[in-house]
Coordinates of C-alpha atoms in Angstrom, one line a residue:
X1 CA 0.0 0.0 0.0
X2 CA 1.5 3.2 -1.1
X3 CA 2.1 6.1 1.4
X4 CA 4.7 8.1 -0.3
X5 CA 2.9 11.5 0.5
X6 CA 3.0 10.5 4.2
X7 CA 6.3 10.9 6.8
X8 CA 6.8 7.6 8.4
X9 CA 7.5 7.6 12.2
X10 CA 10.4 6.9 13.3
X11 CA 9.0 5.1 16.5
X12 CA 7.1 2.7 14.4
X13 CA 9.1 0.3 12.4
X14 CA 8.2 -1.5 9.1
X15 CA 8.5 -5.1 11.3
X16 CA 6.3 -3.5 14.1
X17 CA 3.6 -2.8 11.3
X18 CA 3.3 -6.1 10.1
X19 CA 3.8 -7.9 13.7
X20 CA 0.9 -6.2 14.3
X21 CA -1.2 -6.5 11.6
X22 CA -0.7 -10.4 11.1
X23 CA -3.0 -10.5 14.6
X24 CA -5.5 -8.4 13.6
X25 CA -8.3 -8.7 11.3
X26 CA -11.5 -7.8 10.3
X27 CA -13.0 -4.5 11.9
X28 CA -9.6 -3.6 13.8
X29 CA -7.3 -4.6 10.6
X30 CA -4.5 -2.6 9.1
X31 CA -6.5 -2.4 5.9
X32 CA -10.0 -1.2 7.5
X33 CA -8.3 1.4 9.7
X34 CA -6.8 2.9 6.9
X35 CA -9.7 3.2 4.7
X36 CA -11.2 4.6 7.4
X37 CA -8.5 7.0 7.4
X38 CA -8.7 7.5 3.8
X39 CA -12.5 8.3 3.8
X40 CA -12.1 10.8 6.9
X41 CA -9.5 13.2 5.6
X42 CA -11.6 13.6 2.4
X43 CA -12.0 17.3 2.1
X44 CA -10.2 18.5 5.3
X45 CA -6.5 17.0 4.1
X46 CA -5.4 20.5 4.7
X47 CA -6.6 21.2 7.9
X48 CA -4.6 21.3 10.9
X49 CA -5.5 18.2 12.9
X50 CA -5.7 16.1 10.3
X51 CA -2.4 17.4 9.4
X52 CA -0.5 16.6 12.4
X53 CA -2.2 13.2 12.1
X54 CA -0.7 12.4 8.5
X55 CA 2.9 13.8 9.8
X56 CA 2.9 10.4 12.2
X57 CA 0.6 8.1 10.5
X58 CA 1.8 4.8 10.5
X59 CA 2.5 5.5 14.6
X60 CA -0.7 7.0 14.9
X61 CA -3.1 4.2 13.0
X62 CA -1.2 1.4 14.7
X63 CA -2.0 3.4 17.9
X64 CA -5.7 3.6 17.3
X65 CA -5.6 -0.5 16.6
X66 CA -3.7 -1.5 19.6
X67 CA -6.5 0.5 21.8
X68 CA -9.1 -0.7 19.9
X69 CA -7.7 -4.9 20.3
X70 CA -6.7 -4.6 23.8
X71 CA -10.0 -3.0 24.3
X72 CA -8.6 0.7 25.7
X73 CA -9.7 3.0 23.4
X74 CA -11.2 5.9 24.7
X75 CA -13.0 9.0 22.7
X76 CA -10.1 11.9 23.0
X77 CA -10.6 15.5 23.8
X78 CA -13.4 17.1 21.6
X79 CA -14.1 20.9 20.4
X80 CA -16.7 22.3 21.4
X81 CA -18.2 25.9 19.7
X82 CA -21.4 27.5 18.9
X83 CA -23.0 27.9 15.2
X84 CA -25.1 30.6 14.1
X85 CA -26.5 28.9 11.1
X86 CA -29.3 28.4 10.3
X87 CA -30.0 28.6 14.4
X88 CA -28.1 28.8 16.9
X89 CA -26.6 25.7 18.3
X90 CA -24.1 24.0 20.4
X91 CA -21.3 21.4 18.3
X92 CA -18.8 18.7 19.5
X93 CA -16.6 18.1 16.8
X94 CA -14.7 14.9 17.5
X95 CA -10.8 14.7 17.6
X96 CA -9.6 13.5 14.2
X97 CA -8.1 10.3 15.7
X98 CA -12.1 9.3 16.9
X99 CA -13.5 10.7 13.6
X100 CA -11.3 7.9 11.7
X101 CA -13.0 5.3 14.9
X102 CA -16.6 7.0 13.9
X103 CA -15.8 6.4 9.6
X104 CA -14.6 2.9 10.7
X105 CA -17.9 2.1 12.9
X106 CA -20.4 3.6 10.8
X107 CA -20.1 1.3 7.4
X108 CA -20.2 -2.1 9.3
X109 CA -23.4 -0.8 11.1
X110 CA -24.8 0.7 7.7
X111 CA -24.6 -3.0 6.3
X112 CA -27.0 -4.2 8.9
X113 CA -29.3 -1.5 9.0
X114 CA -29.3 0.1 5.3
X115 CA -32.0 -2.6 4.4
X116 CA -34.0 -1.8 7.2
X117 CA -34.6 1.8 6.7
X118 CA -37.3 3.1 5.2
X119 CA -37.1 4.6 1.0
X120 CA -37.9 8.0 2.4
X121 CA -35.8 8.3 5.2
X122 CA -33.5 11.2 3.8
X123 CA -31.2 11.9 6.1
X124 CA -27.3 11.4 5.6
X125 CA -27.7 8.6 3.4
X126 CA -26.3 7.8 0.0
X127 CA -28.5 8.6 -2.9
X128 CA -30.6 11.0 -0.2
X129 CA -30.5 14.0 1.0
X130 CA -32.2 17.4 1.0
X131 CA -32.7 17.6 -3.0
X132 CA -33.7 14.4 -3.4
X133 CA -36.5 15.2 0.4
X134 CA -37.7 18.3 -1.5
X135 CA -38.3 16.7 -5.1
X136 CA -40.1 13.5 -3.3
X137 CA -42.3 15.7 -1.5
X138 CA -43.1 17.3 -4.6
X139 CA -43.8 14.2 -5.9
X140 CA -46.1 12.9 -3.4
X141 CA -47.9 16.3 -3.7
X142 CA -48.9 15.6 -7.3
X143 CA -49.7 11.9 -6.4
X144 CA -51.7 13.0 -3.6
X145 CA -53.7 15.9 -5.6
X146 CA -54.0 14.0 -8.8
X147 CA -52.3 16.5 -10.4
X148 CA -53.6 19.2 -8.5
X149 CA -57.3 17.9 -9.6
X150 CA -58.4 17.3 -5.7
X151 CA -57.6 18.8 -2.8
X152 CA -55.3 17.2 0.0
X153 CA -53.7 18.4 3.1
X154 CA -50.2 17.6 4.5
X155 CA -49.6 18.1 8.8
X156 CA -45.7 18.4 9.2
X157 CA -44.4 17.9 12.5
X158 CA -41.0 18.2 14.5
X159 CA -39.5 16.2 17.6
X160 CA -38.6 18.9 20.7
X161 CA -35.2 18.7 21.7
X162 CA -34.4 15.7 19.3
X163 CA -30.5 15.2 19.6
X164 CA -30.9 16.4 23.5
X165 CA -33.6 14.0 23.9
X166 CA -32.0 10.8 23.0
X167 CA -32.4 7.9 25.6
X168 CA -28.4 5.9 25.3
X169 CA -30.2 2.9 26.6
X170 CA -33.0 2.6 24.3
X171 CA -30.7 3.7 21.1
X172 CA -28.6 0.5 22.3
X173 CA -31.2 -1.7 23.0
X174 CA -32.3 -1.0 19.4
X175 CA -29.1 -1.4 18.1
X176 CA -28.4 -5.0 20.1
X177 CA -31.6 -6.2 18.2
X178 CA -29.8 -6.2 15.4
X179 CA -26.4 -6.4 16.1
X180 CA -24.6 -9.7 17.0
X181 CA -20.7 -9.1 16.5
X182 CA -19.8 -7.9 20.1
X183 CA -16.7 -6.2 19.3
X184 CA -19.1 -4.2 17.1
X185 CA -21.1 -3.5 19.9
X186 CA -18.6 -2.8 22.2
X187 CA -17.2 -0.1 20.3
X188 CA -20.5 1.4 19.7
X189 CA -21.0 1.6 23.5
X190 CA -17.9 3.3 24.1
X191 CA -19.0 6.1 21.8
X192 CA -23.0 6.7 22.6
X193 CA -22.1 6.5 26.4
X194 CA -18.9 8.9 26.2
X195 CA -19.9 12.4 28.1
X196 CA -18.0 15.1 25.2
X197 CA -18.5 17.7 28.6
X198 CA -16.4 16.1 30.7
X199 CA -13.2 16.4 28.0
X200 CA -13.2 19.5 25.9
X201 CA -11.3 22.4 24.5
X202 CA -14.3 25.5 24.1
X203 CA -13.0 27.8 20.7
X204 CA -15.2 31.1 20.3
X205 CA -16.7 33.6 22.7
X206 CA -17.7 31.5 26.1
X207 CA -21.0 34.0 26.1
X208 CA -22.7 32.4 23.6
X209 CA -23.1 28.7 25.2
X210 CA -25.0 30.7 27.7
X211 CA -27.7 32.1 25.3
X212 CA -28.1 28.6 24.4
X213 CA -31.2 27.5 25.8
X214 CA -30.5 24.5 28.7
X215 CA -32.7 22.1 26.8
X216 CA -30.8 22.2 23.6
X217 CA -26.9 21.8 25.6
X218 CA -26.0 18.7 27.0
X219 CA -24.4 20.8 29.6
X220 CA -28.2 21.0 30.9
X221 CA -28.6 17.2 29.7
X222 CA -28.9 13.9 31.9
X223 CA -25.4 11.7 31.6
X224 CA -28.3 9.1 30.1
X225 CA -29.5 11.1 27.3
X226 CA -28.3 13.2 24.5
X227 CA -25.6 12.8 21.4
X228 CA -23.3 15.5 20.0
X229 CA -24.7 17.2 16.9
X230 CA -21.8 17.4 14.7
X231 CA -20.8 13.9 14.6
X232 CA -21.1 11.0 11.8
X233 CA -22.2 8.5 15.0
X234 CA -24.9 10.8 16.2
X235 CA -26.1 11.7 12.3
X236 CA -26.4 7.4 11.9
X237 CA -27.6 6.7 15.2
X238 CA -30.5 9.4 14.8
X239 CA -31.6 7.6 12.0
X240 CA -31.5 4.3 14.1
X241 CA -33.1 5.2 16.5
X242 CA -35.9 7.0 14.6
X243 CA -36.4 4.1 12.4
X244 CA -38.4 2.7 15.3
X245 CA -40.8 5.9 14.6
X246 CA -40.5 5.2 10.5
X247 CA -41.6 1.4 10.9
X248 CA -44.8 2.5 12.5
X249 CA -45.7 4.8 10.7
X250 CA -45.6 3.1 7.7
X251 CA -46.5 -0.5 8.8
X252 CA -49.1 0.0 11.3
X253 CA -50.5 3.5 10.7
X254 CA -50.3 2.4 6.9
X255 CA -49.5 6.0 5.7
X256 CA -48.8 6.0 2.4
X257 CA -47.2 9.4 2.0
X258 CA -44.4 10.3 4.5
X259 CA -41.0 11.3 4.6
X260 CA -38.6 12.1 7.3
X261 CA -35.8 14.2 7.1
X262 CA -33.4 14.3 10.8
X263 CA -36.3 14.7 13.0
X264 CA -38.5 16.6 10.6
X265 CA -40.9 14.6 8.9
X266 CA -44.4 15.3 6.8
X267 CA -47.3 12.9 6.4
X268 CA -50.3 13.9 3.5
X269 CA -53.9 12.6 3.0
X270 CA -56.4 13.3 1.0
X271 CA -58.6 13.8 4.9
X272 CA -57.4 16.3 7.7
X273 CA -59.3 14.1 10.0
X274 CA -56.8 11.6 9.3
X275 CA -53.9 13.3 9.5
X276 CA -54.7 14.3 13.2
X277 CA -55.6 11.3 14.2
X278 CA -52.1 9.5 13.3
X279 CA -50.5 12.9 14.8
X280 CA -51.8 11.7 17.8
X281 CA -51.2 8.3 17.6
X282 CA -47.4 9.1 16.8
X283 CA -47.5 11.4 20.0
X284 CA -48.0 8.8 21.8
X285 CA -45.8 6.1 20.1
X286 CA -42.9 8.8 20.2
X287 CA -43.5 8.7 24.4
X288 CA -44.4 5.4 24.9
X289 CA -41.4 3.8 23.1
X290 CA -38.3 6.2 22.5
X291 CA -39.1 8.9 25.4
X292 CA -39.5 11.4 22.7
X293 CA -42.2 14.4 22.4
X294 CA -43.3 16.7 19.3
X295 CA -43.1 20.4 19.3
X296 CA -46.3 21.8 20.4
X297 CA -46.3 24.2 17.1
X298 CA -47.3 22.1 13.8
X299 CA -48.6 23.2 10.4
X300 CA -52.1 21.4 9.3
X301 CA -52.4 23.0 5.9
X302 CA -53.8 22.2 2.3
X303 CA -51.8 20.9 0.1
X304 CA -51.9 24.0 -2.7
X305 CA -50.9 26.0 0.2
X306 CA -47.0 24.4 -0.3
X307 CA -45.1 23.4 2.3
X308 CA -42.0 25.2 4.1
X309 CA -39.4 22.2 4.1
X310 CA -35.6 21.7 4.1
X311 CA -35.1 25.6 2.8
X312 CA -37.6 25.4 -0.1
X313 CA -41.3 26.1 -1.0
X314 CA -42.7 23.5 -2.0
X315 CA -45.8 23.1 -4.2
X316 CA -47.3 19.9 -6.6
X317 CA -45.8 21.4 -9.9
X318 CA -42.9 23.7 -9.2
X319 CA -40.4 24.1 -6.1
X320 CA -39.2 27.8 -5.0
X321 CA -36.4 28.9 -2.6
X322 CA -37.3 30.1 0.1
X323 CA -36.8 33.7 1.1
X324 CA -34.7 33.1 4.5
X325 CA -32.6 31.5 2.4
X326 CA -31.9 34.1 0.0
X327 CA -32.0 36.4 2.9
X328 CA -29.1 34.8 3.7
X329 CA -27.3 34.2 0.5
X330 CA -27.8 38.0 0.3
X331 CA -26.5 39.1 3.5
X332 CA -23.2 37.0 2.6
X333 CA -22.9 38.6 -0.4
X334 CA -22.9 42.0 1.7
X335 CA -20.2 40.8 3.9
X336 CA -18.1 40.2 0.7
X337 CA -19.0 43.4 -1.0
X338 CA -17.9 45.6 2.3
X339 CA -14.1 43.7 2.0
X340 CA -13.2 43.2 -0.8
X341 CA -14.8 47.2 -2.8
X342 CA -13.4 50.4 -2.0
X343 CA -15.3 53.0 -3.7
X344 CA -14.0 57.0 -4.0
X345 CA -14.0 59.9 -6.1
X346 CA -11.4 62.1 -7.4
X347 CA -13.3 65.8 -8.4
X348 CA -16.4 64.6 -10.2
X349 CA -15.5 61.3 -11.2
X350 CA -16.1 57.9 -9.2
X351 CA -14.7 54.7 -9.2
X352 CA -14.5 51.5 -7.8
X353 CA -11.5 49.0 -6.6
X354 CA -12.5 45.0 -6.4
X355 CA -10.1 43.4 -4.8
X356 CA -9.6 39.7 -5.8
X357 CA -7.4 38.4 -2.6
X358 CA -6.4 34.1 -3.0
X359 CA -8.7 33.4 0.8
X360 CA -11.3 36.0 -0.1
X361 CA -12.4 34.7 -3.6
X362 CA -12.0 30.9 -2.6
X363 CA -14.3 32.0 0.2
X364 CA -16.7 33.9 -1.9
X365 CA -16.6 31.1 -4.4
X366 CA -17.8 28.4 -1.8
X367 CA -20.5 30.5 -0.7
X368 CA -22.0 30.9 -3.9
X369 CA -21.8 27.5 -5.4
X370 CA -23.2 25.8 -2.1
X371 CA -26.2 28.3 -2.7
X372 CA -26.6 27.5 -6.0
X373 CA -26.8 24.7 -5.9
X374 CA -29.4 24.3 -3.4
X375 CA -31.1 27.0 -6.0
X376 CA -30.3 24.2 -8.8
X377 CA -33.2 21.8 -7.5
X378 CA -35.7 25.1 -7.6
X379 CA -37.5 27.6 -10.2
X380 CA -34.9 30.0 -8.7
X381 CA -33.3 31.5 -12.8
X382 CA -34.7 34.5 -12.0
X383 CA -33.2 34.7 -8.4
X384 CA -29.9 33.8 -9.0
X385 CA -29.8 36.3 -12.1
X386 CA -31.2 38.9 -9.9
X387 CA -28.1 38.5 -7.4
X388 CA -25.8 39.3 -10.4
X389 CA -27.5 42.8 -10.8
X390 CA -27.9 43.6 -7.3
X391 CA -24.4 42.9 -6.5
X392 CA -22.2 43.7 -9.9
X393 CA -19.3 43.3 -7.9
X394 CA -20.3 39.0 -9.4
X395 CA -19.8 39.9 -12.6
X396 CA -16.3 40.8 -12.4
X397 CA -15.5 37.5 -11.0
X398 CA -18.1 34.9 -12.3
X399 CA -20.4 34.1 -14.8
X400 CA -22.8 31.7 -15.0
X401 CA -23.3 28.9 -17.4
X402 CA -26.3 27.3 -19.3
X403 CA -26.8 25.3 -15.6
X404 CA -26.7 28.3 -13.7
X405 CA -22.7 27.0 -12.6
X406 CA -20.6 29.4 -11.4
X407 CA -17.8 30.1 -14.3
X408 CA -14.4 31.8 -12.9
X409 CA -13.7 35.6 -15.0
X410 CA -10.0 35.8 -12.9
X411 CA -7.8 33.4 -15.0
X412 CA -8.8 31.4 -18.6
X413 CA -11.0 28.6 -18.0
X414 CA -8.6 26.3 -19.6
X415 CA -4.7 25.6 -19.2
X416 CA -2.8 28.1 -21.8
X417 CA -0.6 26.5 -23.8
X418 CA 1.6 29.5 -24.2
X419 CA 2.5 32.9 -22.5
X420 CA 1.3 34.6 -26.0
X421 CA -2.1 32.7 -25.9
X422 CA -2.9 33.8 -21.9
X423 CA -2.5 37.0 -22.1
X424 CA -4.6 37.2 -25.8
X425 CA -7.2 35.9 -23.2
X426 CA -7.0 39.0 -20.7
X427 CA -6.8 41.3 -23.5
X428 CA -10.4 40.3 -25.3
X429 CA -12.0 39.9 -22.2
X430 CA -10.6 43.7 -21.1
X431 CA -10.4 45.7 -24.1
X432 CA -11.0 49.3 -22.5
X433 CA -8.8 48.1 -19.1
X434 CA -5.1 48.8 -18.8
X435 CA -3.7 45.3 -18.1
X436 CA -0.8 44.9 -15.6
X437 CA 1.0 41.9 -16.6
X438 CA 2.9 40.1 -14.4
X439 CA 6.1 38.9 -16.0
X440 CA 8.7 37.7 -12.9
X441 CA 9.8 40.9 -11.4
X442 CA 8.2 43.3 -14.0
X443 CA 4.8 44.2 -15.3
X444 CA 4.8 44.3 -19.1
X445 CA 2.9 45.5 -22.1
X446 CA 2.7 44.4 -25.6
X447 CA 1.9 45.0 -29.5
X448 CA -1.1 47.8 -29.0
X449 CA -1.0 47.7 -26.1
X450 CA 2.4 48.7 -25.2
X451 CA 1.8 51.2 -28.2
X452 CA -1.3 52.4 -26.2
X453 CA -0.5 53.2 -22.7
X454 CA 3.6 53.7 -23.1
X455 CA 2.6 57.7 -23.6
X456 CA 0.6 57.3 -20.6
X457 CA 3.0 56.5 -18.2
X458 CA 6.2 57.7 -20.3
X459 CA 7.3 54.1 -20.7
X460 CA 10.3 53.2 -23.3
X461 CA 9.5 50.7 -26.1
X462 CA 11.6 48.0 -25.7
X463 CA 12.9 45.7 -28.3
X464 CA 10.9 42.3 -29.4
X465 CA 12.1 39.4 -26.9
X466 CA 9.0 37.4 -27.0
X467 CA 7.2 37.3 -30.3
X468 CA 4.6 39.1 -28.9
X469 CA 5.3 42.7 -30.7
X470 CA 6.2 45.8 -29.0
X471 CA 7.1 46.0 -25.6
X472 CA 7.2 48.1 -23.0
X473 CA 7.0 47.7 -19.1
X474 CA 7.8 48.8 -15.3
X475 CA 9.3 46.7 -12.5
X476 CA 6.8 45.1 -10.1
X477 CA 7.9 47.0 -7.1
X478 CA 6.8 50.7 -8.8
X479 CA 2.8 48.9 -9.2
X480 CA 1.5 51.1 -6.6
X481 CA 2.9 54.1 -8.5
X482 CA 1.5 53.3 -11.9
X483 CA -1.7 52.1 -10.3
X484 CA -2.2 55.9 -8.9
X485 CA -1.2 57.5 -12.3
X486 CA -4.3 55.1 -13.6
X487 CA -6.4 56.2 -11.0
X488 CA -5.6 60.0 -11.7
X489 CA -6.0 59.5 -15.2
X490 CA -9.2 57.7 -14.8
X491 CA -8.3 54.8 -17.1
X492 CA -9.7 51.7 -15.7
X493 CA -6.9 48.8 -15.1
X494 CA -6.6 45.2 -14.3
X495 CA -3.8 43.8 -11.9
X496 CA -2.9 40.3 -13.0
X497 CA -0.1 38.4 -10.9
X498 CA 1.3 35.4 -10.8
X499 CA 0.6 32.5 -8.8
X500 CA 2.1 29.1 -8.9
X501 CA 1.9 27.0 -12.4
X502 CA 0.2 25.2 -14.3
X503 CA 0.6 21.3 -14.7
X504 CA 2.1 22.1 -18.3
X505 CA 4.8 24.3 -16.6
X506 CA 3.5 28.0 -17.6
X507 CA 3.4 30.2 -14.6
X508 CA -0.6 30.7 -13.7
X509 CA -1.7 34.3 -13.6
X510 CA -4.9 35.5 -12.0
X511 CA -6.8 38.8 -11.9
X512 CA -6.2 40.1 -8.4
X513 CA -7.2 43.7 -8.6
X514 CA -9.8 45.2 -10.7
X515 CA -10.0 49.5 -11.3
X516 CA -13.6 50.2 -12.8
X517 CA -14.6 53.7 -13.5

């Protein structure tokens, strides 16, 4: 197995490995651990815990199998912050060392209890999810209505205090039904019953875990109830241990249309009567059986009304965002706008500096796309092409394509094959905007271009060197100087720099200023 990006520890030796490996199989194997491992630095290689894991990784995953063998293992320290979105709410986030334990556990308990769940259990599943929630509602809407034909109603419901409210020793009873390996269950003891307050590290400003209210903090919790939201074990054992609630619903109350989403879920009939009476029967199931109760606030409403679900409006024939949503989306874009525009005027005449910092735009960029494409799955054209002319700013920096995908404007889409043929790009995409090129340790201009502005800032022509035309240029460490003479001048001008290469070898060079007015 090849691990030639990874350091080797020097305390762990190649004989070590294998010694210990040839007594281990199965769950606790060499093989599983690391696939494990594998799966859980997807998408966070690069931050810093998972980082100081990989710098000591044979060490550290031989580590992890000797306490899980011998039967030590313990959960380590977790972090423990507040989140403003979309509520406010308390989150453990497990040590990487027990996230790698939780991506290990989770499969070999998704093999036993995948076929159990129900189809429309949507929830941190594959092939699930919000999208797929919203369009099935939609769905069952239409089946429901005929169309829109007849009336219907849907009652959509939520469980108070759901991860807070979570009984440890019903989950594992429910869990021991199924599950016969021991070593399986073992582990999955050691993780439900561990207390995340009694071994934490608190990051942000202490104040706000006291605005939390005490029945969503399992500061204010019984040592017998509650999981830590913010874990893959608490997402999977949710759905575990509502399961219970899914089977009745659809096997004794017979209820044809339902779907469940976390502890969100939505039932529709064709009778209101109906509808109430299963809410009370699932009252009732909820406290007799998992010690659970439903908010006391619940929409009964017709069907053409549309429901408020997962972020979206959602009728029988069409699905729109909804407006906290954009609200949001809005507000973000706002926060951008105020750091990375500075606006002024010299005598009569405005303009406006964008700023395209490296943090900032990748920032900005993964705002937008995870907005649109939660947009993507709704009539939302019109809203995300709105965006664009409320906040202009976007157009400097994306565009959008025929699927509404957000399209970079700050380097070519492609990988130039030649200096000559990038900066032919920047020049037809900024015809009226004086480009400053970044060529090593000068900014240069060329063919009519350098023709162009070498009057304006009493530049020499140089003699051909590239076979690009005329030249003419400035070294890099005068751009503040020839950036005011634009500004004074009011010619608008683009600042592009280098920054790294591209896998052909050709230094990559990206917009990182932009002068308009």
């Amino acid at each position: 197995m090849a691990m030639s990006t990874t350091t080797i520890s020097q305390t762990t030796t190649m004989s070590d490995a294998f010694a210990v490996e040839s007594d281990h199989h199965g769950i606790f194997s060499f093989k599983s651990v690391y696939e494990a491992y594998i799966t859980c630095r997807k998408r966070k290689r690069n931050t810093i815990n998972a980082l100081r894991f990989e710098v000591n990784l044979l060490k550290n995953l031989f580590d992890l199998i000797r306490s899980l063998s011998s039967g030590s293992y313990q959960p380590s320290r977790s972090v423990c912050f507040v989140t403003h979105t979309p509520k406010m709410r308390e989150v453990f986030a497990a040590d990487f060392s027990d996230r790698v334990i939780h991506h290990l556990l989770v499969p070999k308990l998704e093999k036993i209890f995948e076929p159990k769940f129900i189809y429309d259990s949507h929830a941190c599943r594959k092939g699930k999810g919000i999208h797929a929630a919203a369009m099935r509602l939609k769905s069952f809407m239409n089946c429901v209505t005929l169309g829109g034909r007849i009336p219907a109603w849907f009652i959509q419901l939520d469980i108070k205090s759901f991860f807070m409210s979570i009984d440890k020793e019903i989950l594992l009873k429910i869990i021991e039904r199924h599950v016969k390996d021991e070593t399986v269950m073992e582990l999955t003891r050691k993780i439900i019953n561990y207390n995340n307050t009694l071994n934490y590290i608190y990051k942000g400003n202490p104040e706000l875990l006291k605005k939390i209210p005490p029945h969503k903090t399992l500061f204010h919790t019984p040592a017998n109830k509650g999981l830590p939201i913010g874990n893959l074990t608490s997402q999977f054992f949710a759905n575990v241990y509502l399961n219970e609630l899914d089977q009745y619903v659809k096997h004794t109350l017979k209820a044809k249309y339902y779907l469940r989403y976390v502890d969100d879920f939505i039932l529709l009939d064709r009778r209101k009567e109906r509808l109430l009476e299963m809410k009370d029967k699932i009252e009732d199931f909820l406290a007799r059986k998992l010690v659970l109760s439903l908010k006391s606030k619940f929409f009964l409403k017709r069907v053409s009304d549309g429901a408020d679900f997962l972020g979206y409006i959602i009728r029988h024939n069409y699905i729109l965002v909804r407006n906290r949503v954009a609200g949001n989306l809005k507000s973000r874009l706002k926060w951008f706008s105020k750091r990375m525009i500075v606006e002024g005027k010299i005598g009569s005449k405005k303009y406006c500096i964008i700023h395209l910092r490296g943090e900032m735009i990748a920032k900005l960029r993964q705002v937008l796309a995870s907005y649109l494409g939660h947009f993507k799955h709704a009539n939302a054209h019109n809203l995300t092409k709105s965006l664009f002319e409320k906040y202009p700013y976007l157009k400097h920096i994306f565009t959008l394509d025929e699927s509404d995908r957000l399209v970079p404007q700050y380097e070519p889409p492609f990988y130039p094959p030649n200096l000559r043929s990038q900066y032919k790009w920047f020049i037809e995409r900024y015809k009226d905007y004086c480009l400053f090129f970044q060529i090593g340790r000068f900014c240069e201009f060329y063919g009519k271009e350098a023709e162009k502005f070498a009057p304006l800032f009493r530049m020499k022509m140089m003699k051909e060197t590239r076979g690009m035309g005329k030249q003419c240029g400035f070294p890099v460490r005068m751009l503040k100087n020839f950036k005011k003479k634009a500004l004074f001048a009011g010619q608008p001008y683009i600042v592009i720099a280098e920054s790294g290469y591209y896998p052909p070898g050709l230094k990559r060079r990206v917009i990182t200023e932009i002068k308009k007015g």
